Amino acid sequence: MWFLPSGVTMAVVMAAPGWLKLVPLLAHLSLTLPPVRQVFDIEVASDLDVLIHSIRIYLIYGGTGLFLTRVMRITLPFRTWGEVQWFIGAAIGAASVASAAGIGQSVLLGEIDPSGALTLAEPWFLGDALGAIMVPPMLIPAIMLALGRPLGAWRWPSARAFAVQTAILSVASLIGALGPSLDINLWYLVLPSVLVFALRGGFEHAAAAAFLTCIATPTVAMIFTGAVEVAGLPALLLTTAIAALLVGAATTERQQAADRLEELVAQRTEELEKAYELQRHLVRSLGHDLRQPVEAINLTVAAIDDRSDMQVRNTALTRVRQLGTVTSELLTRILAYARLDTGDVSAELAPLPLAQLMDRLRATYIPQAQRRSQRLVWPDTNLTVVSDRDLLFQILSNHLDNAIRLTPEGGTVEVRVEAQAEGISILVIDGFEPSSPHQSSRGGLGLRIISQAASLLGAEMVDEQNRKGIILPPKR
């Protein structure tokens, strides 16, 4: 108990904010008050001795805590292999300085004989190092939890785990206490138990087991064997604590690496599945979207016969050229959509007169509507939007194609442009009747890819009964 303040001081300085870092110093200084010493049954040579001791402990261990958090920038609660190494090294270094300073102070004040100072060096160092190493790994997350600070990846062992550790470590300590009666040193049996917890549960379980071992083992030894046996335990307990923390940190990092690998495999599997699904969409898209302009070309050419005059032929030739251009652009754009999921496609936003977009849609879909004896109603608009002409054309052509195929023959399909407060909406109004039999739409780039294209445009999709389309954001 006398050496616990070393670890408590380090933990509080590392985890507490602002003036709360001074709490360990104030607690030490309170021992200068006789009523406080009387409560804890502590005898001191002088108040000056307590004052110097308090300042020395705070400067050494508080300074070590600040070094770890401010200079080495270790995260709290620490649990990685590198951070645990720095913590153990700093704690051992602080214990070395503190024990040397404490012995020097006692010699200067005449409390101990210089000739006997060296005999105190080992137990003093072991005690300080044990307190500094076993306390902070558990006390730091406890302080952070009490202050409402996030614990990150830290996971407290369950109550069941604490109970199992306490039971097993108590049994190991009891067996160790039987050793002197059998003239056998059995205290080392506490080490395997702690290492098993570290290997199975990671750093959090290792920290709990080390703390419980360092508290329970001396208590059991004091009860069953007396103070002489307790004096020989610090070296074993310090070795146990260091080994447990290092093994626990290594186990945690191994588990984290395995989790990252598993997550990476799952992510890559999902990406492959998405790529395969996208490939299926694109294969259907090639057949579906290319069919429309090709059929329009065939219908236009078929309408020309030997009796057609030159004006009719020139008009048809102009339309065929337009449809050929649309076909070429469509093929290029469909292939580009293969990169949508990887983020390689970006929207090329530019001012786009909607009248030009309507002309392009009209040239592509009028022949298809005429073949079904349908009437296409087009808006007369002079609005200009800022968008990607190919992405927008692909979205609207998907909706328009579905509307023509689902609307009964002789029906009407309308393209409507409306200026609204939230933006400009371009809607395709079909004549589909839910009660009538129809061929389900599976063609085009599909709803998923169309939604991705709309997302690239920063637009909102409209998906209502008989109304499909897009709402483009207002001009900025």
Short mmCIF file of C-alpha atoms in Angstrom, two decimals:
data_model
loop_
_atom_site.label_atom_id
_atom_site.label_comp_id
_atom_site.label_asym_id
_atom_site.label_seq_id
_atom_site.Cartn_x
_atom_site.Cartn_y
_atom_site.Cartn_z
CA MET A 1 0.00 0.00 0.00
CA TRP A 2 2.90 2.36 0.70
CA PHE A 3 4.03 2.14 -2.92
CA LEU A 4 0.62 2.54 -4.57
CA PRO A 5 0.89 6.38 -4.73
CA SER A 6 3.53 6.06 -7.45
CA GLY A 7 1.06 4.49 -9.88
CA VAL A 8 -1.89 6.58 -8.68
CA THR A 9 0.05 9.81 -9.22
CA MET A 10 1.08 8.78 -12.73
CA ALA A 11 -2.46 7.67 -13.68
CA VAL A 12 -4.17 10.82 -12.38
CA VAL A 13 -1.70 13.17 -14.09
CA MET A 14 -2.12 11.26 -17.37
CA ALA A 15 -5.93 11.00 -17.36
CA ALA A 16 -7.31 13.90 -15.30
CA PRO A 17 -7.89 17.34 -16.84
CA GLY A 18 -6.74 20.73 -15.58
CA TRP A 19 -6.36 21.30 -11.87
CA LEU A 20 -7.45 17.74 -11.08
CA LYS A 21 -3.90 16.72 -11.95
CA LEU A 22 -2.88 18.28 -8.62
CA VAL A 23 -5.06 15.92 -6.56
CA PRO A 24 -2.22 13.42 -5.83
CA LEU A 25 0.05 16.22 -4.62
CA LEU A 26 -2.66 17.63 -2.36
CA ALA A 27 -3.36 14.14 -1.00
CA HIS A 28 0.32 13.68 -0.15
CA LEU A 29 0.54 17.10 1.46
CA SER A 30 -2.50 16.34 3.63
CA LEU A 31 -0.25 13.97 5.61
CA THR A 32 1.32 17.04 7.18
CA LEU A 33 -1.93 17.39 9.14
CA PRO A 34 -1.91 15.38 12.39
CA PRO A 35 -5.63 14.41 12.18
CA VAL A 36 -5.05 12.86 8.74
CA ARG A 37 -2.00 10.92 9.96
CA GLN A 38 -4.02 9.71 12.91
CA VAL A 39 -6.78 8.36 10.67
CA PHE A 40 -4.29 6.33 8.60
CA ASP A 41 -2.09 5.48 11.61
CA ILE A 42 1.01 6.96 9.97
CA GLU A 43 4.07 8.15 11.86
CA VAL A 44 6.50 10.59 10.27
CA ALA A 45 9.82 11.98 11.44
CA SER A 46 8.87 15.55 10.57
CA ASP A 47 6.49 17.59 8.46
CA LEU A 48 9.45 18.64 6.34
CA ASP A 49 10.06 15.01 5.48
CA VAL A 50 6.43 14.63 4.31
CA LEU A 51 6.62 17.85 2.30
CA ILE A 52 9.80 16.85 0.48
CA HIS A 53 8.52 13.30 -0.09
CA SER A 54 5.23 14.60 -1.52
CA ILE A 55 6.92 17.00 -3.92
CA ARG A 56 9.47 14.36 -4.96
CA ILE A 57 6.83 11.72 -5.75
CA TYR A 58 4.67 14.19 -7.66
CA LEU A 59 7.50 15.64 -9.73
CA ILE A 60 8.93 12.24 -10.69
CA TYR A 61 5.76 10.28 -11.41
CA GLY A 62 3.67 13.26 -12.50
CA GLY A 63 6.48 14.29 -14.82
CA THR A 64 6.63 10.74 -16.20
CA GLY A 65 2.90 10.85 -16.90
CA LEU A 66 3.23 14.18 -18.72
CA PHE A 67 6.18 12.79 -20.70
CA LEU A 68 4.08 9.86 -21.90
CA THR A 69 1.03 11.92 -22.87
CA ARG A 70 2.58 15.19 -24.03
CA VAL A 71 5.90 14.06 -25.53
CA MET A 72 5.29 10.47 -26.61
CA ARG A 73 1.61 11.20 -27.41
CA ILE A 74 0.34 7.81 -26.30
CA THR A 75 -3.42 7.44 -26.50
CA LEU A 76 -5.55 6.79 -23.44
CA PRO A 77 -6.39 4.20 -22.36
CA PHE A 78 -3.20 2.73 -23.82
CA ARG A 79 -3.34 -0.86 -25.04
CA THR A 80 -1.09 -1.23 -28.09
CA TRP A 81 2.26 -2.99 -28.04
CA GLY A 82 4.32 0.15 -28.65
CA GLU A 83 2.45 2.23 -26.07
CA VAL A 84 2.74 -0.49 -23.42
CA GLN A 85 6.48 -0.72 -24.04
CA TRP A 86 6.88 3.03 -23.57
CA PHE A 87 4.74 2.94 -20.43
CA ILE A 88 6.71 0.09 -18.82
CA GLY A 89 10.05 1.64 -19.73
CA ALA A 90 9.02 5.04 -18.37
CA ALA A 91 7.60 3.52 -15.18
CA ILE A 92 10.80 1.54 -14.50
CA GLY A 93 12.90 4.64 -15.19
CA ALA A 94 10.75 6.72 -12.84
CA ALA A 95 10.98 4.04 -10.14
CA SER A 96 14.78 4.02 -10.44
CA VAL A 97 14.97 7.80 -10.03
CA ALA A 98 12.39 7.84 -7.25
CA SER A 99 14.08 5.10 -5.18
CA ALA A 100 17.50 6.73 -5.56
CA ALA A 101 16.07 10.14 -4.62
CA GLY A 102 14.16 8.67 -1.68
CA ILE A 103 17.19 6.90 -0.29
CA GLY A 104 19.28 10.03 -0.79
CA GLN A 105 16.69 12.12 1.02
CA SER A 106 16.59 9.67 3.94
CA VAL A 107 20.38 9.67 4.20
CA LEU A 108 20.58 13.48 4.11
CA LEU A 109 17.92 13.81 6.79
CA GLY A 110 19.72 11.28 8.94
CA GLU A 111 16.83 8.80 8.91
CA ILE A 112 18.98 5.87 7.77
CA ASP A 113 22.65 5.03 8.01
CA PRO A 114 24.62 5.42 4.75
CA SER A 115 26.04 1.93 5.17
CA GLY A 116 22.51 0.44 5.17
CA ALA A 117 21.18 2.54 2.32
CA LEU A 118 22.12 0.03 -0.37
CA THR A 119 20.17 -2.73 1.33
CA LEU A 120 17.02 -0.64 0.89
CA ALA A 121 17.63 0.11 -2.78
CA GLU A 122 16.26 -3.15 -4.14
CA PRO A 123 12.97 -3.36 -2.19
CA TRP A 124 12.40 0.38 -2.61
CA PHE A 125 12.85 0.17 -6.38
CA LEU A 126 10.76 -3.00 -6.70
CA GLY A 127 7.94 -1.51 -4.66
CA ASP A 128 7.86 1.77 -6.58
CA ALA A 129 8.11 0.00 -9.96
CA LEU A 130 5.35 -2.44 -9.02
CA GLY A 131 3.01 0.36 -7.96
CA ALA A 132 3.80 2.40 -11.07
CA ILE A 133 3.19 -0.51 -13.46
CA MET A 134 0.19 -2.32 -12.00
CA VAL A 135 -2.06 0.67 -11.21
CA PRO A 136 -2.29 2.96 -14.31
CA PRO A 137 -3.55 0.38 -16.87
CA MET A 138 -6.76 -0.06 -14.85
CA LEU A 139 -7.00 3.30 -13.07
CA ILE A 140 -6.66 5.43 -16.24
CA PRO A 141 -9.81 4.01 -17.95
CA ALA A 142 -11.64 4.20 -14.61
CA ILE A 143 -10.82 7.91 -14.33
CA MET A 144 -11.83 8.51 -17.95
CA LEU A 145 -15.10 6.66 -17.38
CA ALA A 146 -15.83 8.73 -14.28
CA LEU A 147 -15.16 11.94 -16.23
CA GLY A 148 -17.39 10.84 -19.13
CA ARG A 149 -14.54 10.69 -21.63
CA PRO A 150 -14.71 8.19 -24.52
CA LEU A 151 -12.73 5.00 -23.99
CA GLY A 152 -12.24 4.24 -27.69
CA ALA A 153 -11.40 0.58 -28.31
CA TRP A 154 -11.03 -0.20 -24.60
CA ARG A 155 -13.46 -2.90 -23.43
CA TRP A 156 -13.86 -3.62 -19.73
CA PRO A 157 -13.74 -7.31 -18.77
CA SER A 158 -17.18 -8.56 -17.81
CA ALA A 159 -18.20 -9.15 -14.20
CA ARG A 160 -17.99 -12.88 -14.91
CA ALA A 161 -14.41 -12.48 -16.14
CA PHE A 162 -13.47 -10.54 -13.00
CA ALA A 163 -15.04 -13.26 -10.84
CA VAL A 164 -13.22 -16.06 -12.67
CA GLN A 165 -9.91 -14.22 -12.44
CA THR A 166 -10.38 -13.54 -8.74
CA ALA A 167 -11.22 -17.18 -8.02
CA ILE A 168 -8.33 -18.65 -10.03
CA LEU A 169 -5.77 -16.16 -8.76
CA SER A 170 -6.91 -16.69 -5.16
CA VAL A 171 -6.42 -20.44 -5.57
CA ALA A 172 -2.94 -19.86 -7.05
CA SER A 173 -2.06 -17.58 -4.14
CA LEU A 174 -3.31 -20.11 -1.59
CA ILE A 175 -1.17 -22.80 -3.21
CA GLY A 176 1.76 -20.41 -3.08
CA ALA A 177 1.13 -19.84 0.61
CA LEU A 178 1.38 -23.62 1.21
CA GLY A 179 4.86 -23.69 -0.25
CA PRO A 180 6.83 -22.81 2.91
CA SER A 181 5.16 -25.60 4.86
CA LEU A 182 6.25 -28.05 2.16
CA ASP A 183 9.65 -26.39 1.82
CA ILE A 184 8.81 -25.60 -1.82
CA ASN A 185 8.50 -22.21 -3.49
CA LEU A 186 5.03 -22.33 -5.08
CA TRP A 187 4.48 -18.61 -5.48
CA TYR A 188 5.51 -18.81 -9.12
CA LEU A 189 2.23 -20.58 -9.86
CA VAL A 190 0.55 -17.16 -10.00
CA LEU A 191 2.48 -16.32 -13.20
CA PRO A 192 0.95 -18.95 -15.56
CA SER A 193 -2.60 -18.02 -14.59
CA VAL A 194 -2.07 -14.35 -15.40
CA LEU A 195 -0.41 -15.17 -18.73
CA VAL A 196 -3.32 -17.41 -19.70
CA PHE A 197 -5.74 -14.54 -19.10
CA ALA A 198 -3.50 -12.26 -21.16
CA LEU A 199 -3.32 -14.72 -24.05
CA ARG A 200 -7.05 -15.39 -24.11
CA GLY A 201 -8.49 -11.97 -23.33
CA GLY A 202 -5.95 -9.41 -24.57
CA PHE A 203 -4.67 -6.33 -22.80
CA GLU A 204 -7.78 -5.47 -20.79
CA HIS A 205 -7.89 -8.94 -19.21
CA ALA A 206 -4.14 -8.85 -18.68
CA ALA A 207 -4.33 -5.50 -16.88
CA ALA A 208 -7.14 -6.74 -14.62
CA ALA A 209 -5.33 -10.00 -13.84
CA ALA A 210 -2.05 -8.20 -13.08
CA PHE A 211 -3.82 -5.76 -10.76
CA LEU A 212 -5.73 -8.49 -8.92
CA THR A 213 -2.59 -10.62 -8.58
CA CYS A 214 -0.51 -7.79 -7.16
CA ILE A 215 -3.25 -7.00 -4.61
CA ALA A 216 -4.38 -10.51 -3.66
CA THR A 217 -1.05 -12.33 -3.48
CA PRO A 218 0.60 -10.13 -0.79
CA THR A 219 -2.66 -10.19 1.18
CA VAL A 220 -2.80 -13.98 1.15
CA ALA A 221 0.92 -14.15 2.01
CA MET A 222 0.47 -11.80 4.94
CA ILE A 223 -2.42 -13.84 6.30
CA PHE A 224 -0.85 -17.30 5.96
CA THR A 225 2.90 -16.77 6.06
CA GLY A 226 3.64 -13.39 7.64
CA ALA A 227 5.59 -10.32 6.64
CA VAL A 228 8.82 -12.18 5.96
CA GLU A 229 7.33 -14.06 3.04
CA VAL A 230 5.68 -10.90 1.66
CA ALA A 231 9.05 -9.17 1.46
CA GLY A 232 10.18 -11.72 -1.12
CA LEU A 233 7.22 -11.26 -3.49
CA PRO A 234 7.83 -7.87 -5.22
CA ALA A 235 10.30 -9.24 -7.79
CA LEU A 236 7.89 -12.04 -8.77
CA LEU A 237 4.89 -9.71 -8.91
CA LEU A 238 6.77 -7.09 -10.94
CA THR A 239 7.85 -9.75 -13.44
CA THR A 240 4.29 -11.08 -13.58
CA ALA A 241 2.80 -7.62 -14.19
CA ILE A 242 5.30 -6.72 -16.92
CA ALA A 243 4.92 -10.09 -18.68
CA ALA A 244 1.12 -9.93 -18.49
CA LEU A 245 0.90 -6.41 -19.93
CA LEU A 246 3.31 -7.18 -22.78
CA VAL A 247 1.61 -10.47 -23.66
CA GLY A 248 -1.82 -8.85 -23.40
CA ALA A 249 -0.80 -5.99 -25.70
CA ALA A 250 0.66 -8.44 -28.23
CA THR A 251 -2.53 -10.51 -28.11
CA THR A 252 -4.68 -7.42 -28.62
CA GLU A 253 -2.65 -6.28 -31.63
CA ARG A 254 -2.79 -9.77 -33.11
CA GLN A 255 -6.58 -9.82 -32.71
CA GLN A 256 -6.85 -6.35 -34.19
CA ALA A 257 -4.75 -7.44 -37.17
CA ALA A 258 -6.98 -10.49 -37.63
CA ASP A 259 -10.10 -8.32 -37.42
CA ARG A 260 -8.69 -5.87 -39.97
CA LEU A 261 -7.84 -8.75 -42.29
CA GLU A 262 -11.31 -10.22 -41.91
CA GLU A 263 -12.87 -6.82 -42.54
CA LEU A 264 -10.66 -6.32 -45.60
CA VAL A 265 -11.62 -9.73 -46.99
CA ALA A 266 -15.31 -8.96 -46.43
CA GLN A 267 -14.91 -5.57 -48.09
CA ARG A 268 -13.12 -7.04 -51.09
CA THR A 269 -15.76 -9.76 -51.36
CA GLU A 270 -18.51 -7.16 -51.32
CA GLU A 271 -16.69 -5.14 -53.98
CA LEU A 272 -16.36 -8.22 -56.17
CA GLU A 273 -20.06 -8.97 -55.75
CA LYS A 274 -20.94 -5.39 -56.64
CA ALA A 275 -18.62 -5.52 -59.64
CA TYR A 276 -20.24 -8.74 -60.82
CA GLU A 277 -23.72 -7.26 -60.38
CA LEU A 278 -22.65 -4.11 -62.21
CA GLN A 279 -21.29 -6.24 -65.04
CA ARG A 280 -24.67 -7.95 -65.35
CA HIS A 281 -26.39 -4.57 -65.46
CA LEU A 282 -24.02 -3.36 -68.14
CA VAL A 283 -24.51 -6.45 -70.28
CA ARG A 284 -28.28 -5.94 -70.16
CA SER A 285 -27.76 -2.24 -70.73
CA LEU A 286 -25.78 -2.77 -73.90
CA GLY A 287 -28.58 -4.81 -75.41
CA HIS A 288 -31.37 -2.61 -74.09
CA ASP A 289 -30.10 0.91 -74.61
CA LEU A 290 -28.51 0.22 -77.98
CA ARG A 291 -31.68 -1.40 -79.24
CA GLN A 292 -33.63 1.85 -79.13
CA PRO A 293 -31.50 3.97 -81.48
CA VAL A 294 -30.82 0.97 -83.74
CA GLU A 295 -34.55 0.27 -84.07
CA ALA A 296 -35.14 3.96 -84.71
CA ILE A 297 -32.55 3.85 -87.51
CA ASN A 298 -34.18 0.76 -89.00
CA LEU A 299 -37.65 2.31 -88.87
CA THR A 300 -36.40 5.52 -90.44
CA VAL A 301 -34.61 3.69 -93.26
CA ALA A 302 -37.59 1.39 -93.81
CA ALA A 303 -39.82 4.42 -94.30
CA ILE A 304 -37.79 5.41 -97.38
CA ASP A 305 -38.77 3.79 -100.65
CA ASP A 306 -38.27 4.48 -104.32
CA ARG A 307 -41.18 6.91 -104.35
CA SER A 308 -39.76 9.11 -101.63
CA ASP A 309 -38.68 12.52 -102.83
CA MET A 310 -35.31 14.07 -102.11
CA GLN A 311 -36.56 16.18 -99.17
CA VAL A 312 -37.92 13.08 -97.40
CA ARG A 313 -34.67 11.24 -98.00
CA ASN A 314 -32.56 14.16 -96.73
CA THR A 315 -34.73 14.43 -93.62
CA ALA A 316 -34.38 10.70 -93.01
CA LEU A 317 -30.64 10.85 -93.58
CA THR A 318 -30.32 13.69 -91.08
CA ARG A 319 -32.26 11.69 -88.50
CA VAL A 320 -30.12 8.59 -89.14
CA ARG A 321 -26.99 10.65 -88.59
CA GLN A 322 -28.42 12.00 -85.33
CA LEU A 323 -29.31 8.53 -84.18
CA GLY A 324 -25.86 7.25 -85.14
CA THR A 325 -24.27 9.98 -83.04
CA VAL A 326 -26.59 9.14 -80.14
CA THR A 327 -25.68 5.46 -80.46
CA SER A 328 -21.95 6.17 -80.39
CA GLU A 329 -22.24 8.49 -77.40
CA LEU A 330 -24.48 6.03 -75.61
CA LEU A 331 -22.01 3.19 -76.04
CA THR A 332 -19.17 5.33 -74.75
CA ARG A 333 -21.20 6.43 -71.74
CA ILE A 334 -22.37 2.93 -70.86
CA LEU A 335 -18.79 1.70 -70.78
CA ALA A 336 -17.87 4.67 -68.60
CA TYR A 337 -20.54 3.66 -66.08
CA ALA A 338 -18.45 0.58 -65.30
CA ARG A 339 -16.29 2.92 -63.23
CA LEU A 340 -19.16 4.42 -61.24
CA ASP A 341 -18.63 2.25 -58.18
CA THR A 342 -14.90 2.97 -58.06
CA GLY A 343 -15.40 6.74 -58.19
CA ASP A 344 -13.57 7.14 -61.49
CA VAL A 345 -16.56 8.88 -63.11
CA SER A 346 -17.29 12.47 -62.17
CA ALA A 347 -20.02 14.76 -63.37
CA GLU A 348 -18.89 17.31 -65.95
CA LEU A 349 -21.23 20.13 -65.01
CA ALA A 350 -21.88 22.81 -67.60
CA PRO A 351 -24.79 25.01 -68.73
CA LEU A 352 -27.22 22.85 -70.71
CA PRO A 353 -30.26 24.25 -72.57
CA LEU A 354 -33.10 21.82 -71.94
CA ALA A 355 -34.35 22.37 -75.48
CA GLN A 356 -31.25 20.60 -76.80
CA LEU A 357 -31.80 17.72 -74.39
CA MET A 358 -35.44 17.43 -75.55
CA ASP A 359 -34.35 17.36 -79.23
CA ARG A 360 -31.95 14.53 -78.47
CA LEU A 361 -34.62 12.53 -76.63
CA ARG A 362 -37.17 13.24 -79.39
CA ALA A 363 -34.86 11.97 -82.12
CA THR A 364 -34.29 8.75 -80.18
CA TYR A 365 -37.80 7.88 -79.01
CA ILE A 366 -40.32 9.25 -81.52
CA PRO A 367 -39.86 6.24 -83.87
CA GLN A 368 -40.42 3.83 -80.94
CA ALA A 369 -43.58 5.68 -79.86
CA GLN A 370 -44.91 5.85 -83.43
CA ARG A 371 -44.52 2.10 -83.77
CA ARG A 372 -46.83 1.71 -80.72
CA SER A 373 -49.20 4.39 -82.02
CA GLN A 374 -48.43 6.51 -78.97
CA ARG A 375 -48.37 10.26 -78.67
CA LEU A 376 -45.35 11.92 -77.13
CA VAL A 377 -45.95 15.32 -75.55
CA TRP A 378 -42.84 17.47 -75.29
CA PRO A 379 -42.38 20.66 -73.26
CA ASP A 380 -41.70 23.97 -74.92
CA THR A 381 -38.99 25.31 -72.63
CA ASN A 382 -36.17 27.79 -72.78
CA LEU A 383 -34.76 26.88 -69.36
CA THR A 384 -31.05 26.19 -68.91
CA VAL A 385 -29.70 23.92 -66.21
CA VAL A 386 -26.18 23.28 -64.94
CA SER A 387 -25.68 19.56 -65.32
CA ASP A 388 -23.84 16.79 -67.15
CA ARG A 389 -25.63 16.32 -70.48
CA ASP A 390 -24.76 12.62 -70.85
CA LEU A 391 -25.62 11.64 -67.31
CA LEU A 392 -28.90 13.55 -67.48
CA PHE A 393 -29.75 12.07 -70.88
CA GLN A 394 -29.09 8.55 -69.59
CA ILE A 395 -31.39 9.04 -66.59
CA LEU A 396 -34.24 10.49 -68.63
CA SER A 397 -33.86 7.98 -71.46
CA ASN A 398 -34.19 5.17 -68.92
CA HIS A 399 -37.46 6.64 -67.61
CA LEU A 400 -38.76 7.51 -71.08
CA ASP A 401 -38.02 4.08 -72.49
CA ASN A 402 -39.82 2.40 -69.59
CA ALA A 403 -42.78 4.78 -69.96
CA ILE A 404 -43.18 4.00 -73.67
CA ARG A 405 -43.01 0.24 -73.11
CA LEU A 406 -45.41 0.25 -70.15
CA THR A 407 -47.97 2.66 -71.61
CA PRO A 408 -50.69 0.85 -73.62
CA GLU A 409 -50.65 1.23 -77.40
CA GLY A 410 -52.40 4.37 -78.47
CA GLY A 411 -51.71 6.03 -75.13
CA THR A 412 -49.86 9.22 -74.27
CA VAL A 413 -46.45 9.75 -72.73
CA GLU A 414 -45.58 13.25 -71.57
CA VAL A 415 -42.28 14.85 -70.71
CA ARG A 416 -42.82 17.74 -68.33
CA VAL A 417 -40.39 20.45 -67.16
CA GLU A 418 -41.33 22.46 -64.08
CA ALA A 419 -39.43 25.21 -62.26
CA GLN A 420 -39.90 24.78 -58.51
CA ALA A 421 -38.47 26.34 -55.37
CA GLU A 422 -36.31 23.29 -54.72
CA GLY A 423 -35.03 23.19 -58.30
CA ILE A 424 -36.03 22.23 -61.83
CA SER A 425 -37.91 18.97 -62.19
CA ILE A 426 -37.94 16.93 -65.39
CA LEU A 427 -40.66 14.30 -65.20
CA VAL A 428 -41.85 11.52 -67.48
CA ILE A 429 -45.61 10.93 -67.15
CA ASP A 430 -46.71 7.53 -68.41
CA GLY A 431 -50.12 5.94 -69.03
CA PHE A 432 -49.40 2.72 -67.20
CA GLU A 433 -52.38 1.08 -65.51
CA PRO A 434 -51.42 -1.14 -62.56
CA SER A 435 -54.32 -3.50 -63.23
CA SER A 436 -53.25 -4.20 -66.81
CA PRO A 437 -50.76 -6.93 -67.68
CA HIS A 438 -47.38 -5.62 -68.62
CA GLN A 439 -43.82 -6.69 -69.12
CA SER A 440 -41.71 -5.82 -66.08
CA SER A 441 -38.90 -3.42 -66.79
CA ARG A 442 -35.45 -4.76 -66.17
CA GLY A 443 -33.49 -2.93 -68.86
CA GLY A 444 -31.41 0.21 -68.87
CA LEU A 445 -28.71 0.82 -66.38
CA GLY A 446 -31.06 -0.16 -63.62
CA LEU A 447 -32.36 1.78 -60.68
CA ARG A 448 -29.16 1.38 -58.66
CA ILE A 449 -26.90 2.84 -61.33
CA ILE A 450 -29.43 5.54 -62.24
CA SER A 451 -29.49 6.53 -58.57
CA GLN A 452 -25.70 6.73 -58.57
CA ALA A 453 -25.79 8.96 -61.63
CA ALA A 454 -28.35 11.22 -59.93
CA SER A 455 -26.11 11.37 -56.87
CA LEU A 456 -23.22 12.55 -59.04
CA LEU A 457 -25.46 15.35 -60.31
CA GLY A 458 -26.50 16.28 -56.77
CA ALA A 459 -30.09 15.67 -57.86
CA GLU A 460 -33.12 14.05 -56.24
CA MET A 461 -34.86 11.12 -57.87
CA VAL A 462 -38.66 11.15 -58.34
CA ASP A 463 -40.25 7.71 -58.16
CA GLU A 464 -44.04 7.95 -57.97
CA GLN A 465 -46.94 6.16 -59.58
CA ASN A 466 -46.95 7.20 -63.27
CA ARG A 467 -44.32 9.88 -62.52
CA LYS A 468 -40.62 9.20 -62.81
CA GLY A 469 -37.85 11.71 -63.18
CA ILE A 470 -35.35 13.93 -61.47
CA ILE A 471 -35.19 17.25 -59.62
CA LEU A 472 -32.06 19.21 -60.42
CA PRO A 473 -30.73 21.57 -57.74
CA PRO A 474 -31.14 25.34 -58.37
CA LYS A 475 -28.35 27.20 -60.09
CA ARG A 476 -25.64 28.40 -57.74
#
